[in-house]
Coordinates of C-alpha atoms in Angstrom, one line a residue:
Q1 CA -21.2 84.1 -103.1
V2 CA -17.6 83.2 -102.7
R3 CA -15.7 86.0 -100.8
L4 CA -11.7 86.2 -101.0
L5 CA -9.5 87.8 -98.4
E6 CA -5.9 88.8 -99.0
S7 CA -3.4 89.5 -96.4
G8 CA 0.4 89.6 -95.9
G9 CA 1.3 92.7 -98.5
G10 CA 4.0 95.2 -97.1
S11 CA 7.1 97.1 -97.9
V12 CA 10.3 95.4 -98.4
Q13 CA 13.8 96.1 -99.8
A14 CA 15.0 94.7 -103.1
G15 CA 16.0 91.2 -102.5
G16 CA 13.4 90.5 -99.8
S17 CA 10.4 88.4 -99.5
L18 CA 6.9 88.3 -98.7
R19 CA 4.2 85.8 -98.4
L20 CA 0.8 86.5 -99.2
S21 CA -2.4 84.9 -98.2
C22 CA -5.7 84.3 -99.8
V23 CA -8.5 83.0 -97.5
V24 CA -11.8 81.6 -99.1
R25 CA -15.2 82.6 -97.5
E26 CA -18.6 81.1 -98.0
H27 CA -17.2 78.0 -100.3
T28 CA -14.6 75.4 -100.1
A29 CA -11.2 76.3 -101.5
S30 CA -10.7 72.8 -102.8
G31 CA -11.5 71.7 -106.5
V32 CA -11.7 75.3 -107.6
C33 CA -9.5 77.5 -109.8
L34 CA -7.7 80.4 -107.8
G35 CA -5.3 82.9 -109.2
W36 CA -3.2 85.7 -108.2
F37 CA -2.9 88.7 -110.4
R38 CA -1.2 92.2 -109.8
Q39 CA -1.7 95.8 -111.0
A40 CA 0.9 98.4 -111.0
P41 CA -0.2 102.1 -111.3
G42 CA -0.8 102.9 -115.0
K43 CA -0.3 99.2 -116.2
E44 CA -2.9 96.6 -116.9
R45 CA -3.8 93.9 -114.6
E46 CA -1.8 90.8 -115.1
K47 CA -1.3 87.1 -114.0
V48 CA 1.0 85.8 -111.7
A49 CA -0.3 82.4 -111.1
T50 CA -3.4 80.1 -111.5
L51 CA -3.6 76.9 -109.7
Y52 CA -6.7 74.5 -109.7
T53 CA -6.7 73.2 -106.2
G54 CA -7.0 69.6 -104.9
L55 CA -5.7 68.0 -107.7
G56 CA -1.8 67.9 -107.0
R57 CA -0.8 69.9 -110.2
P58 CA 1.5 72.8 -110.4
P59 CA 0.5 76.2 -110.8
V60 CA 1.0 78.2 -113.9
Y61 CA 3.0 81.2 -113.5
G62 CA 3.2 84.7 -115.3
R63 CA 6.5 84.7 -117.4
F64 CA 8.2 87.6 -115.2
V65 CA 8.0 85.3 -112.0
K66 CA 11.1 83.4 -113.4
G67 CA 11.2 80.9 -110.6
R68 CA 11.2 83.5 -107.6
F69 CA 7.4 83.3 -106.7
I70 CA 5.6 79.9 -105.4
M71 CA 1.9 79.5 -105.2
S72 CA 0.3 76.9 -102.9
E73 CA -2.7 75.5 -101.2
D74 CA -3.1 76.4 -97.5
Y75 CA -5.4 73.7 -96.4
A76 CA -5.6 75.2 -92.7
K77 CA -6.7 78.4 -93.7
N78 CA -8.8 77.2 -96.9
G79 CA -7.1 79.3 -99.4
V80 CA -4.1 79.7 -101.2
A81 CA -0.7 81.4 -100.5
L82 CA 2.0 83.2 -102.5
Q83 CA 5.5 83.1 -101.5
M84 CA 7.5 85.8 -103.2
N85 CA 11.3 85.9 -103.2
N86 CA 13.8 87.7 -104.2
L87 CA 11.6 91.0 -105.0
Q88 CA 12.4 93.9 -107.1
T89 CA 11.3 97.0 -107.5
E90 CA 9.3 96.3 -110.7
D91 CA 7.3 93.7 -108.5
T92 CA 5.5 96.8 -106.8
A93 CA 1.8 96.3 -107.4
M94 CA -1.4 95.9 -105.9
Y95 CA -1.8 92.2 -105.6
Y96 CA -5.4 90.5 -105.9
C97 CA -6.6 87.1 -105.3
A98 CA -9.2 85.8 -107.6
A99 CA -11.5 82.8 -108.6
L100 CA -12.6 81.5 -111.5
G101 CA -15.6 79.6 -111.0
P102 CA -16.9 76.4 -112.7
A103 CA -14.1 75.3 -115.1
T104 CA -11.9 72.7 -115.9
A105 CA -8.1 72.4 -114.9
G106 CA -7.1 73.2 -118.5
E107 CA -9.4 76.3 -118.6
C108 CA -7.9 77.4 -115.1
M109 CA -4.3 77.0 -116.5
A110 CA -5.1 79.2 -119.3
A111 CA -7.2 81.6 -117.3
G112 CA -6.3 85.4 -117.5
S113 CA -7.7 88.1 -115.5
A114 CA -10.6 88.7 -117.9
H115 CA -11.9 85.2 -117.1
M116 CA -12.0 85.5 -113.3
R117 CA -15.4 86.0 -111.4
A118 CA -14.7 86.9 -108.1
W119 CA -12.1 89.2 -106.6
G120 CA -10.6 90.3 -103.1
Q121 CA -9.7 93.8 -102.3
G122 CA -6.3 93.3 -102.9
T123 CA -3.1 93.9 -100.9
Q124 CA -0.2 96.4 -101.5
V125 CA 3.4 95.1 -102.2
T126 CA 5.9 97.6 -102.5
V127 CA 9.6 97.3 -103.0
S128 CA 12.2 99.8 -102.7
S129 CA 15.5 100.0 -103.8

């Protein structure tokens, strides 16, 4: 069974940057649908980005990203990364890496949190003003 291990969370001031990493264990990270999701206290889990790896296609981002975040493949670590720039207080949340399982690239692009089948334990991101 695939395992997902996130790292890179922390505390930053508004306007700062963080880079999250998700390492895929027990499975190749190529040719699969991986995603980043986040959940703030009292709010529903929302999609940050999904990416079908190994195809060279761009990720699909949540509307709130507005060009501030970049999801990319990390071949060296068999996983994906999320570069987050210009972080704002509203970005404070637990960030999760997730995998969809067998899917097409189109299904991956449209996938929300309810579709994902495997989840990491999450990494906390806290942004202060």
